[in-house]
PDB file of C-alpha atoms and ligand atoms in Angstrom:
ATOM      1  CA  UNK A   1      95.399  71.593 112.617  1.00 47.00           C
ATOM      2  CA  UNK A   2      98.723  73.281 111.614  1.00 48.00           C
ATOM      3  CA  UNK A   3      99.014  77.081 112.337  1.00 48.00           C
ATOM      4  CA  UNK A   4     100.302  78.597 108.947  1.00 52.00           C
ATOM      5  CA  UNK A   5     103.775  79.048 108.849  1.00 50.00           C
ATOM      6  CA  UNK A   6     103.366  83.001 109.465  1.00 46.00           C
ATOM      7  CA  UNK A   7     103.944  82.547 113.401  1.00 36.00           C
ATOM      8  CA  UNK A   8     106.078  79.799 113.496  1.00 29.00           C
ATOM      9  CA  UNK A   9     109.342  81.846 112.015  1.00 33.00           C
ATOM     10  CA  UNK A  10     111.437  84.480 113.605  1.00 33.00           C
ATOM     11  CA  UNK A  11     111.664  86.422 116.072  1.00 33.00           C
ATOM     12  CA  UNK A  12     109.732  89.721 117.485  1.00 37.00           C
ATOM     13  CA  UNK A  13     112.345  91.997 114.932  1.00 37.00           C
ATOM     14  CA  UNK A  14     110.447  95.279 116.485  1.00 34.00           C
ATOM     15  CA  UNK A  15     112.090  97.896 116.449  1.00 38.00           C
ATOM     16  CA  UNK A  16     110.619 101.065 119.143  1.00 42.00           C
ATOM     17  CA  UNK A  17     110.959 103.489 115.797  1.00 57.00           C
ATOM     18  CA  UNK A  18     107.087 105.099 114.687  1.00 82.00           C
ATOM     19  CA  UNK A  19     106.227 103.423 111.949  1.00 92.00           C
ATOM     20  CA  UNK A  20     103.456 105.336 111.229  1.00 95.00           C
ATOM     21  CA  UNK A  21     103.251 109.289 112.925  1.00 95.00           C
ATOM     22  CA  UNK A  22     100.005 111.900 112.904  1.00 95.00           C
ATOM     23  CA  UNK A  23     101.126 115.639 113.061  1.00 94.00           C
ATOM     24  CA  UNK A  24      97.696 118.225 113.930  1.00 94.00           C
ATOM     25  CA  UNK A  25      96.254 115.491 110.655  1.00 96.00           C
ATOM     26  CA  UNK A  26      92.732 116.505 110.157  1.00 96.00           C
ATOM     27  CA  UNK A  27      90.270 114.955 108.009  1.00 97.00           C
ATOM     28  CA  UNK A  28      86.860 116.606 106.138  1.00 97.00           C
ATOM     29  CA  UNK A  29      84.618 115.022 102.894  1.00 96.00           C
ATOM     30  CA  UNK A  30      83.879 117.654 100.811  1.00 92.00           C
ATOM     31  CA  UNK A  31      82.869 120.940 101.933  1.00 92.00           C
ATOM     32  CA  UNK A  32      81.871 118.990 105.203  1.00 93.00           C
ATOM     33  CA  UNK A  33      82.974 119.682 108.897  1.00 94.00           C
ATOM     34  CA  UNK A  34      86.061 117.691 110.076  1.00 96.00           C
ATOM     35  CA  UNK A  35      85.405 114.351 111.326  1.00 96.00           C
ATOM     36  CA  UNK A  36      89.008 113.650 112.368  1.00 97.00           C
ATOM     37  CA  UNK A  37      90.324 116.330 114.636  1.00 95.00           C
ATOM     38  CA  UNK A  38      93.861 117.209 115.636  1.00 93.00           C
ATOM     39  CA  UNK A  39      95.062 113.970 115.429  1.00 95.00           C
ATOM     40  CA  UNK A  40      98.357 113.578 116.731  1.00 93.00           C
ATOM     41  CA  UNK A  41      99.759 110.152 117.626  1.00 92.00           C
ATOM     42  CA  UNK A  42     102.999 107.794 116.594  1.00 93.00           C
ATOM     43  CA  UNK A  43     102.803 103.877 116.414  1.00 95.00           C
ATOM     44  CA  UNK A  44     105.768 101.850 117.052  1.00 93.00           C
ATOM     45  CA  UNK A  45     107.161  99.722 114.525  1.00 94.00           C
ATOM     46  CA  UNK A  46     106.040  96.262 116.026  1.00 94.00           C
ATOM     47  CA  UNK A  47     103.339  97.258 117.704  1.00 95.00           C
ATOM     48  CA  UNK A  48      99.751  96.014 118.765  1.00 96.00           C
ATOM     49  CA  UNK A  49      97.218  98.794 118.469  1.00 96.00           C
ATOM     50  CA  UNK A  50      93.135  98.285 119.054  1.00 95.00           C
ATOM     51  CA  UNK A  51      91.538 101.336 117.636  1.00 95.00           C
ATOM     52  CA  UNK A  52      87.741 101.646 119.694  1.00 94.00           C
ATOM     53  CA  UNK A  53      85.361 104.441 119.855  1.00 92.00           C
ATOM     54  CA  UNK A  54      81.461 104.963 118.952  1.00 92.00           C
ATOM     55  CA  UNK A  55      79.947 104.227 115.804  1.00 92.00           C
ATOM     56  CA  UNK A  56      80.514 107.054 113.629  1.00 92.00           C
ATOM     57  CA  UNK A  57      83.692 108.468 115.316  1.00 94.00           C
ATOM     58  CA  UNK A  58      85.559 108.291 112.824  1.00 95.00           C
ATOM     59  CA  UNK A  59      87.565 105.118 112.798  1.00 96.00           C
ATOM     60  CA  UNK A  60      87.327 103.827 109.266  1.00 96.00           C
ATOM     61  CA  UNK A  61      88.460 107.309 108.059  1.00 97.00           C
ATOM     62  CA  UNK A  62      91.169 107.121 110.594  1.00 97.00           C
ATOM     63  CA  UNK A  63      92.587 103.366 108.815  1.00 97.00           C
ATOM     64  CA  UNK A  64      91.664 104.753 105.480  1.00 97.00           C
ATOM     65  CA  UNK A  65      94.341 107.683 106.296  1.00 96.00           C
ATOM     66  CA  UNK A  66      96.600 105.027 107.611  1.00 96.00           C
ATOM     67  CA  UNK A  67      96.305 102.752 104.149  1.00 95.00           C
ATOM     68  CA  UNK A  68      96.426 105.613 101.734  1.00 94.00           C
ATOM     69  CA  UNK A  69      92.638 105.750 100.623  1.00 93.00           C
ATOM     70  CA  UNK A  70      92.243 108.775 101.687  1.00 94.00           C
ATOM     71  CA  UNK A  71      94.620 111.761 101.907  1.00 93.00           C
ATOM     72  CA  UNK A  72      94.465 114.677 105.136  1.00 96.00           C
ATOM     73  CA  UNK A  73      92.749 117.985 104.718  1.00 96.00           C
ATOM     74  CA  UNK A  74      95.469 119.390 106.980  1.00 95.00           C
ATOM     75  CA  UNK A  75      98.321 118.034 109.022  1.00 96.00           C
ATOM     76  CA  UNK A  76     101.207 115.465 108.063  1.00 95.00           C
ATOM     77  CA  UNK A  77     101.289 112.034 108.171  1.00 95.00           C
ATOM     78  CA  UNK A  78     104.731 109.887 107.697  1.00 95.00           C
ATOM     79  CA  UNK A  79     104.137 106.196 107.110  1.00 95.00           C
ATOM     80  CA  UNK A  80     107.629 103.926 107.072  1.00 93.00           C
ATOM     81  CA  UNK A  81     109.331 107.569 107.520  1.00 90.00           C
ATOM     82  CA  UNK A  82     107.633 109.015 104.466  1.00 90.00           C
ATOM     83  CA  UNK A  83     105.975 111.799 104.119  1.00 92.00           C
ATOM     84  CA  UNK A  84     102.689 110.906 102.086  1.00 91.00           C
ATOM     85  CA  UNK A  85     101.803 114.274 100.775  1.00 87.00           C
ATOM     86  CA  UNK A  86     105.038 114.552  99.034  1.00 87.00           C
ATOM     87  CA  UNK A  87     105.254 110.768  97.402  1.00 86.00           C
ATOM     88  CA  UNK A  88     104.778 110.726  93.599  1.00 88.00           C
ATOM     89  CA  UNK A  89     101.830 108.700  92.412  1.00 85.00           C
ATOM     90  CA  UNK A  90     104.570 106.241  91.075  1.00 88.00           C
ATOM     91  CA  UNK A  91     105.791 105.628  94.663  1.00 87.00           C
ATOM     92  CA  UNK A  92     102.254 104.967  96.086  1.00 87.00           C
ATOM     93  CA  UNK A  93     101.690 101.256  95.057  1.00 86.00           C
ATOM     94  CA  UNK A  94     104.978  99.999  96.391  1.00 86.00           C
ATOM     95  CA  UNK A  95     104.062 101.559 100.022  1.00 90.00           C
ATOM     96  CA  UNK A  96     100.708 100.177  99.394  1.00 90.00           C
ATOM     97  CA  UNK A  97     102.335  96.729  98.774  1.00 89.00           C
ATOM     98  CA  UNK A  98     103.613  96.831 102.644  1.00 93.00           C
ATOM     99  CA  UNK A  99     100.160  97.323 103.938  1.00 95.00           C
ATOM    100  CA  UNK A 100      97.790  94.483 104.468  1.00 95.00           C
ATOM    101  CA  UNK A 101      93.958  95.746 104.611  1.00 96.00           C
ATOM    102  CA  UNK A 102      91.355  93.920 105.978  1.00 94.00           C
ATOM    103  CA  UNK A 103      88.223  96.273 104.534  1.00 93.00           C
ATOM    104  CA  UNK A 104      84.742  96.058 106.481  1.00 89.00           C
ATOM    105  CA  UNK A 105      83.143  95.016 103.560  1.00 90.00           C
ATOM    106  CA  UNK A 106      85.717  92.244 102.619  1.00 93.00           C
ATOM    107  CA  UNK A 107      86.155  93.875  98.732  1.00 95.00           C
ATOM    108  CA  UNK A 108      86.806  90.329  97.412  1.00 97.00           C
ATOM    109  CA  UNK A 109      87.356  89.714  93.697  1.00 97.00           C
ATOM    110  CA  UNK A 110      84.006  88.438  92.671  1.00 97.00           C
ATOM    111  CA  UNK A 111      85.341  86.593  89.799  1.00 97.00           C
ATOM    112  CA  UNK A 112      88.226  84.431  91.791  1.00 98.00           C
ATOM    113  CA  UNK A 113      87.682  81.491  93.811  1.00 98.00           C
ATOM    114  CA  UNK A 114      88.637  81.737  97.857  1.00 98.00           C
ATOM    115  CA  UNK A 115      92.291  80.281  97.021  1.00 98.00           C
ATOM    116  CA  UNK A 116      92.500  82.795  94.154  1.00 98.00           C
ATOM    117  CA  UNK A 117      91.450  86.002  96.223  1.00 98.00           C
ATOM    118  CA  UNK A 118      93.949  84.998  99.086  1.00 97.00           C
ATOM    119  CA  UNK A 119      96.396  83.793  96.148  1.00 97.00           C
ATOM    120  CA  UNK A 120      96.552  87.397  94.487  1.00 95.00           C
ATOM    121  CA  UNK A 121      99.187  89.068  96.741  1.00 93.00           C
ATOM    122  CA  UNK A 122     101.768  86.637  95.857  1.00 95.00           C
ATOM    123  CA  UNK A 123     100.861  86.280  92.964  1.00 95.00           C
ATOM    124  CA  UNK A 124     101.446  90.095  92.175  1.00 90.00           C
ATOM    125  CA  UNK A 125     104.711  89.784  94.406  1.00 88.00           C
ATOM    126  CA  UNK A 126     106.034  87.162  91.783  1.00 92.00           C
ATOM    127  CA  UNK A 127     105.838  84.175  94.221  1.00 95.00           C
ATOM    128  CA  UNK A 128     106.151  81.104  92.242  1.00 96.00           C
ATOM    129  CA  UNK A 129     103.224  78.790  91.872  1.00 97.00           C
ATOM    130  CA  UNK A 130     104.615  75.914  94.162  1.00 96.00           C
ATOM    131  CA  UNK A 131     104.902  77.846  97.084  1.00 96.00           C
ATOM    132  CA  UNK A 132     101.178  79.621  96.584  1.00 97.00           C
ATOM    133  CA  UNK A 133      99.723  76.526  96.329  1.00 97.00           C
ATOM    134  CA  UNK A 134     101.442  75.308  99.841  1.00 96.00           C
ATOM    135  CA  UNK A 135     101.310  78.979 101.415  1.00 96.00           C
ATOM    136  CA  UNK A 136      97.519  79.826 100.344  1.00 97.00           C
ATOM    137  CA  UNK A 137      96.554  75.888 101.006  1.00 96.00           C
ATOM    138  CA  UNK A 138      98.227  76.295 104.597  1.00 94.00           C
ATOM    139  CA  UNK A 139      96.475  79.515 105.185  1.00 93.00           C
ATOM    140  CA  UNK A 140      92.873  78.682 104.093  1.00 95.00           C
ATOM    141  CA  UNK A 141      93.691  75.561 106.101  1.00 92.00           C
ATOM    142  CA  UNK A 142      94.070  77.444 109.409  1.00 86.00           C
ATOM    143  CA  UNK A 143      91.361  79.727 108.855  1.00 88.00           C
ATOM    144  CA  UNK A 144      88.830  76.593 108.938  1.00 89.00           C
ATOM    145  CA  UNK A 145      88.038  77.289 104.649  1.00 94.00           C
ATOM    146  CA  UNK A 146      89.836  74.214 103.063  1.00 95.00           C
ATOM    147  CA  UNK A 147      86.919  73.103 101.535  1.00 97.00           C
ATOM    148  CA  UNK A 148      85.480  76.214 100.583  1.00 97.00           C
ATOM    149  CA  UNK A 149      89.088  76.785  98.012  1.00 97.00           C
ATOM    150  CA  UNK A 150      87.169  76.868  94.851  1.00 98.00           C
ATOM    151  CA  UNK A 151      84.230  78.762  95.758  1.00 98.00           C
ATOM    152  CA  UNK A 152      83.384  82.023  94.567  1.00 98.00           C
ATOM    153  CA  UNK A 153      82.982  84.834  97.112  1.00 97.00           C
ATOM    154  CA  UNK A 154      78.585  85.261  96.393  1.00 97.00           C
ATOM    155  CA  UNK A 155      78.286  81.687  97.290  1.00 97.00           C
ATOM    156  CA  UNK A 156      80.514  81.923 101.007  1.00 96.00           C
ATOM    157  CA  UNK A 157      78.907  83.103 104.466  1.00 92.00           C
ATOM    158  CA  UNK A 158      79.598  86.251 105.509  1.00 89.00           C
ATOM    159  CA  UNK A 159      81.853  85.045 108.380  1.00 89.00           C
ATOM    160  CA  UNK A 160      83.721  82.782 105.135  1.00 93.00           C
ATOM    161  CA  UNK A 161      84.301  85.901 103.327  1.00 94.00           C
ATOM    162  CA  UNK A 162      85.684  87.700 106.566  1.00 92.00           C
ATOM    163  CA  UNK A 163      88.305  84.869 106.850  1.00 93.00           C
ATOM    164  CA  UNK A 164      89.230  84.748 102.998  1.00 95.00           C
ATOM    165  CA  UNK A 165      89.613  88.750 103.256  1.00 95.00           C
ATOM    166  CA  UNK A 166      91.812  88.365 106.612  1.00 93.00           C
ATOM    167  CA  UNK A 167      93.656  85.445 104.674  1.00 94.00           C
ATOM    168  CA  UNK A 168      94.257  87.605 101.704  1.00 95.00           C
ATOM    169  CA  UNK A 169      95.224  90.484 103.792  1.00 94.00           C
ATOM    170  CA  UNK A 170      98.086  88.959 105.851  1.00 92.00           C
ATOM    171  CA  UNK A 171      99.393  86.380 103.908  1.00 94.00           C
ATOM    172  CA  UNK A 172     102.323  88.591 102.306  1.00 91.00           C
ATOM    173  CA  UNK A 173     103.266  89.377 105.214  1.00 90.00           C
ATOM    174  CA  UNK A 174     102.763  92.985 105.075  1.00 94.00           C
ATOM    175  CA  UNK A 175     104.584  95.593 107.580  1.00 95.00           C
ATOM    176  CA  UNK A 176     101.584  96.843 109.040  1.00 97.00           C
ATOM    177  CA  UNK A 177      98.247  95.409 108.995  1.00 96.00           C
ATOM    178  CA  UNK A 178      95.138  97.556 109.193  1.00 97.00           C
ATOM    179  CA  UNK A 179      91.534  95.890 109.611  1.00 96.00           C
ATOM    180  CA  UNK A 180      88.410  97.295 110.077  1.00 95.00           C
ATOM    181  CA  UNK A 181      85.977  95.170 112.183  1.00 93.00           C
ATOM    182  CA  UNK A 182      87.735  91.812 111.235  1.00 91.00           C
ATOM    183  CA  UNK A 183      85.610  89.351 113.804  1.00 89.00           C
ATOM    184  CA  UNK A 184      82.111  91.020 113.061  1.00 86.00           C
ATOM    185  CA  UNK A 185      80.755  88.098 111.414  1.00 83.00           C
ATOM    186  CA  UNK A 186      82.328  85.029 113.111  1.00 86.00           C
ATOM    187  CA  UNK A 187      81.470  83.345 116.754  1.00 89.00           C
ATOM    188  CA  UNK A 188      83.829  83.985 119.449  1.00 89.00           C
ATOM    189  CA  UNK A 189      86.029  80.893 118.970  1.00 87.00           C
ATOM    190  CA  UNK A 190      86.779  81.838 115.053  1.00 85.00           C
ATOM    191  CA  UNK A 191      87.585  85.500 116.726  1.00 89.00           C
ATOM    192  CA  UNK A 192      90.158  83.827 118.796  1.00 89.00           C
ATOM    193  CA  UNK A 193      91.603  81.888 116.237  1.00 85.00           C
ATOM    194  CA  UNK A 194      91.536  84.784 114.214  1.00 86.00           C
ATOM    195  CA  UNK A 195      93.449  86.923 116.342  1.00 90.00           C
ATOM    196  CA  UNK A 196      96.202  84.416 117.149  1.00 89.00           C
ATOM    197  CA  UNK A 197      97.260  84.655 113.350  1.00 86.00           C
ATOM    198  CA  UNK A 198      97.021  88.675 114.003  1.00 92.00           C
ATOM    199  CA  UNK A 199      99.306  87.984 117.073  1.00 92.00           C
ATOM    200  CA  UNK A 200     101.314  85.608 115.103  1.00 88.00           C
ATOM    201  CA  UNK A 201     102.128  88.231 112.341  1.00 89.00           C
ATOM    202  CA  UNK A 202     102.871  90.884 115.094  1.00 94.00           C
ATOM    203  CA  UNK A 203     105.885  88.874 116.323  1.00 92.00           C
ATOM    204  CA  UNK A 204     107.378  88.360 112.828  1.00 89.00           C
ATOM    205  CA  UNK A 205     107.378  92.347 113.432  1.00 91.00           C
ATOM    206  CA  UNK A 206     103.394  93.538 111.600  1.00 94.00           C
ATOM    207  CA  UNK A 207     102.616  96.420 113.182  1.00 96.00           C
ATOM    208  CA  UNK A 208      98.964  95.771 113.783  1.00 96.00           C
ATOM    209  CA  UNK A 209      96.031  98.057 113.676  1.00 97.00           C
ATOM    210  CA  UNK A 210      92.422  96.818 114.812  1.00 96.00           C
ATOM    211  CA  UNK A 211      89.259  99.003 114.703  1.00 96.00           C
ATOM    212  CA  UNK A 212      86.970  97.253 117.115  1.00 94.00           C
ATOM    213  CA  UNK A 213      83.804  97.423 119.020  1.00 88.00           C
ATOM    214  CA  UNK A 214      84.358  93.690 120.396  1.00 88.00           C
ATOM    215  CA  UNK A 215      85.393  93.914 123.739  1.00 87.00           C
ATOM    216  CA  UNK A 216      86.181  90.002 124.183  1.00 87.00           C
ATOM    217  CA  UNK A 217      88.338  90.673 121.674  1.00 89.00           C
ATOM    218  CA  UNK A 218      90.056  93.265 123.227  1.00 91.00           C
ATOM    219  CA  UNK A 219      90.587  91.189 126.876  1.00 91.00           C
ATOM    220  CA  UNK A 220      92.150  88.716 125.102  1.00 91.00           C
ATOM    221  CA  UNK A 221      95.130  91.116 124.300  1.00 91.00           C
ATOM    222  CA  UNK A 222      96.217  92.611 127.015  1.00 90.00           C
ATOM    223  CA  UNK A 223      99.293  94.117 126.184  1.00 89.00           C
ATOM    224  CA  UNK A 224      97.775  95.959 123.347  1.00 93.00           C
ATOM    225  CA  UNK A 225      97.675  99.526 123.421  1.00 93.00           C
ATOM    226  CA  UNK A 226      94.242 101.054 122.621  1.00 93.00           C
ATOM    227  CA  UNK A 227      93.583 104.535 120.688  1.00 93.00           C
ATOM    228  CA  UNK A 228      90.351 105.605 121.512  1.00 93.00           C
ATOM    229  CA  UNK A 229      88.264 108.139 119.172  1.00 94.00           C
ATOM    230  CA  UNK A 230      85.312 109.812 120.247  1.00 91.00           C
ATOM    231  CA  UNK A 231      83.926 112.587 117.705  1.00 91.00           C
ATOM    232  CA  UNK A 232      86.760 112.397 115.682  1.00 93.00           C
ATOM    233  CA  UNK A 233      89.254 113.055 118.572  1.00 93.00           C
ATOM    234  CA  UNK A 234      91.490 111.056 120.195  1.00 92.00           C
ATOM    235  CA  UNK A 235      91.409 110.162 123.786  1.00 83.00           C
ATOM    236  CA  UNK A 236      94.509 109.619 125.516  1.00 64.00           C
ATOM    237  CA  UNK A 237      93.938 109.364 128.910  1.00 51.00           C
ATOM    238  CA  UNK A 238      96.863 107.521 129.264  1.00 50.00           C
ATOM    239  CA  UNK A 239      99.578 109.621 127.846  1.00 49.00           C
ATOM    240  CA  UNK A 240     100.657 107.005 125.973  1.00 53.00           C
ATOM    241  CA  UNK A 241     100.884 107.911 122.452  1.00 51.00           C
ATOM    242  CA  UNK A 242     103.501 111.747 122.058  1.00 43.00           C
ATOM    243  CA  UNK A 243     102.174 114.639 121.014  1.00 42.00           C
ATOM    244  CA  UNK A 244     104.727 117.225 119.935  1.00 41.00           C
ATOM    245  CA  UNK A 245     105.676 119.707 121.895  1.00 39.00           C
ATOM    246  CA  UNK A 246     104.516 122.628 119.543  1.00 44.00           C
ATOM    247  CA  UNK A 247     102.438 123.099 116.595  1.00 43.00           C
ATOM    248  CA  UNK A 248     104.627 123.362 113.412  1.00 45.00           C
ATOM    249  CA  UNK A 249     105.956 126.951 111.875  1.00 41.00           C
ATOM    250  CA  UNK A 250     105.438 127.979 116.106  1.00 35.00           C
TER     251      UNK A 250
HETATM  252  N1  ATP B 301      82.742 109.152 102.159  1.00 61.67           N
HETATM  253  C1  ATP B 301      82.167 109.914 103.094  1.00 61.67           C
HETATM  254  N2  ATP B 301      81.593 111.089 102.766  1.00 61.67           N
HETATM  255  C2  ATP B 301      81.027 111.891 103.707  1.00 61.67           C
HETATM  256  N3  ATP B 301      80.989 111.597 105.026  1.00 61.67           N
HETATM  257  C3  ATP B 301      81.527 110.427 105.421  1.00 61.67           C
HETATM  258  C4  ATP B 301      82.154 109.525 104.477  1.00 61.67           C
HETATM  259  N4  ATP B 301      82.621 108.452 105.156  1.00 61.67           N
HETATM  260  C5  ATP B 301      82.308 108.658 106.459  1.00 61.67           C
HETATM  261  N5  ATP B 301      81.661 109.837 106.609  1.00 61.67           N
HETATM  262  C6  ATP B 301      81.199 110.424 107.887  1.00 61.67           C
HETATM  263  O1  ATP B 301      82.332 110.531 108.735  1.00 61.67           O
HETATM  264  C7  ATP B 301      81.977 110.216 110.085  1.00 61.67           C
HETATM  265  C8  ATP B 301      82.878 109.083 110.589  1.00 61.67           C
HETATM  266  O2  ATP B 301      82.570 107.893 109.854  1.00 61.67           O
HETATM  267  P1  ATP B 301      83.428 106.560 110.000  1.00 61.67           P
HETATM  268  O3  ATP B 301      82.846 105.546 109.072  1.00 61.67           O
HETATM  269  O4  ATP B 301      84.852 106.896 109.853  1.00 61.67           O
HETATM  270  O5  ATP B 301      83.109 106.191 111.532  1.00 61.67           O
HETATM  271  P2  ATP B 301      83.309 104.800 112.322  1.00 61.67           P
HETATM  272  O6  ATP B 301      83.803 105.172 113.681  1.00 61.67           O
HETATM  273  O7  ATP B 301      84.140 103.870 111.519  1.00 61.67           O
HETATM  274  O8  ATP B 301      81.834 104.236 112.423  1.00 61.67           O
HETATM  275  P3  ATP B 301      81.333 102.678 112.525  1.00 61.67           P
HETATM  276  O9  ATP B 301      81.817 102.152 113.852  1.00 61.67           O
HETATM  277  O10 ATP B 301      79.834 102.825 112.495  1.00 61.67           O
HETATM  278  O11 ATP B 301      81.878 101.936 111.333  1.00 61.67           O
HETATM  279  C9  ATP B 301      80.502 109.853 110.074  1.00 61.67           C
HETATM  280  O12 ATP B 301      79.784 111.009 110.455  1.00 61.67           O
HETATM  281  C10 ATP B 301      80.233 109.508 108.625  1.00 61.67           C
HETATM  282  O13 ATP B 301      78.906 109.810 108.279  1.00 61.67           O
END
């Protein structure tokens, strides 16, 4: 079987710049108490990133910060060197456009077939017809659904609507690529497969974000770094992601 065309092109264009950077960003719903603490980390353009921790630390708040569902209760976050609190509404959906989601609970269009769901980011990027039809066909190829194309999302497997959602979520391309839980619902050698297209998009450049609990998945990138939340804080044993020197306005 052909691997889509994603990893096949270019080179590893990273650049050690943070694409994303967390200043003292904390996070509370409602009149709640925080559930993201003092977070204060930078990714590198280009980079690999597993995000692990207990259920409940706080991960899918953390990628919701990280794909603009959900805005701080204190701190400042930049994503591709902007600041996000100060972005007019008009300027959100064009950063959104350079962020590929992969949601825990898929979030397919219920009314589009599989090649129509993975279809609709080109489609709302203008991409002619011709090239969808060999991109998407390529892509649902690869991710073992070619002939699952016309089905609607209520008649696929769980594991099927995992791999249209991953389909749909990196086939623009996008600059950095956040999934929550993306292998929960397929066997080990689907995970595998599934990552080498996450691997594949990293060295066209994707930063790549991955909140996890599979540890196979894990060992089978080694040279990704891994944040680690536990109670809404991150661990960094490691030193490896900067925290600034000072807190602002000290
Ligand atoms: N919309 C919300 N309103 C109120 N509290 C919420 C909301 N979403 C999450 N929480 C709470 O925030 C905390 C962190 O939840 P989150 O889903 O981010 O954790 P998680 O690490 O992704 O967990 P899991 O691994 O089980 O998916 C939990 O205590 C959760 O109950």
């Amino acid at each position: 079987m052909r691997r889509p065309s994603i990893g096949l092109q270019g080179a590893r264009t990273a650049v050690a710049s943070g694409i994303v950077q967390f200043e003292y960003v904390g996070l509370r719903y409602g009149m709640g108490a925080e559930i993201l603490r003092d977070l204060n980390f930078s990714l590198r353009e280009g980079g690999f990133y597993f995000l692990t921790g207990p259920s409940g630390a706080g991960k899918t708040s953390l990628l919701k910060l990280l794909y603009l569902a959900q805005s701080p209760s204190r701190g400042a976050i930049r994503l591709f060197g902007e600041n996000v609190s100060s972005l007019r509404r008009a300027d959100l959906p064009a950063l959104r456009r350079k962020i590929g989601v992969v949601f825990q609970d898929f979030r397919l269009a219920g009314h589009l077939s599989a090649f129509d769901n993975v279809a609709l980011p080109l489609r709302i990027a203008g991409v002619s017809e011709s090239e969808i039809a060999s991109s998407v066909g390529e892509m649902l190829d690869w991710a073992g659904l070619a002939d699952r194309a016309s089905a609607r999302p209520a008649t696929l497997s769980g594991g099927e609507q995992q791999r249209v959602a991953i389909a749909r979520a990196v086939i623009g391309r996008p600059k950095l690529l956040v999934a929550d839980e993306p292998t929960g619902n397929v066997d080990p050698d689907m995970a595998a497969r599934l990552l080498g297209l996450f691997e594949a998009l990293n060295r066209i450049g994707t930063t790549v974000v991955i909140a996890t609990h599979d540890i196979q998945l894990i060992a089978r990138m080694p040279a990704a770094e891994i944040m680690r939340l536990d109670k809404g804080r991150l661990a960094d044993p490691t030193g490896m992601f900067r925290h600034p020197p000072k807190r602002p306005g000290l």
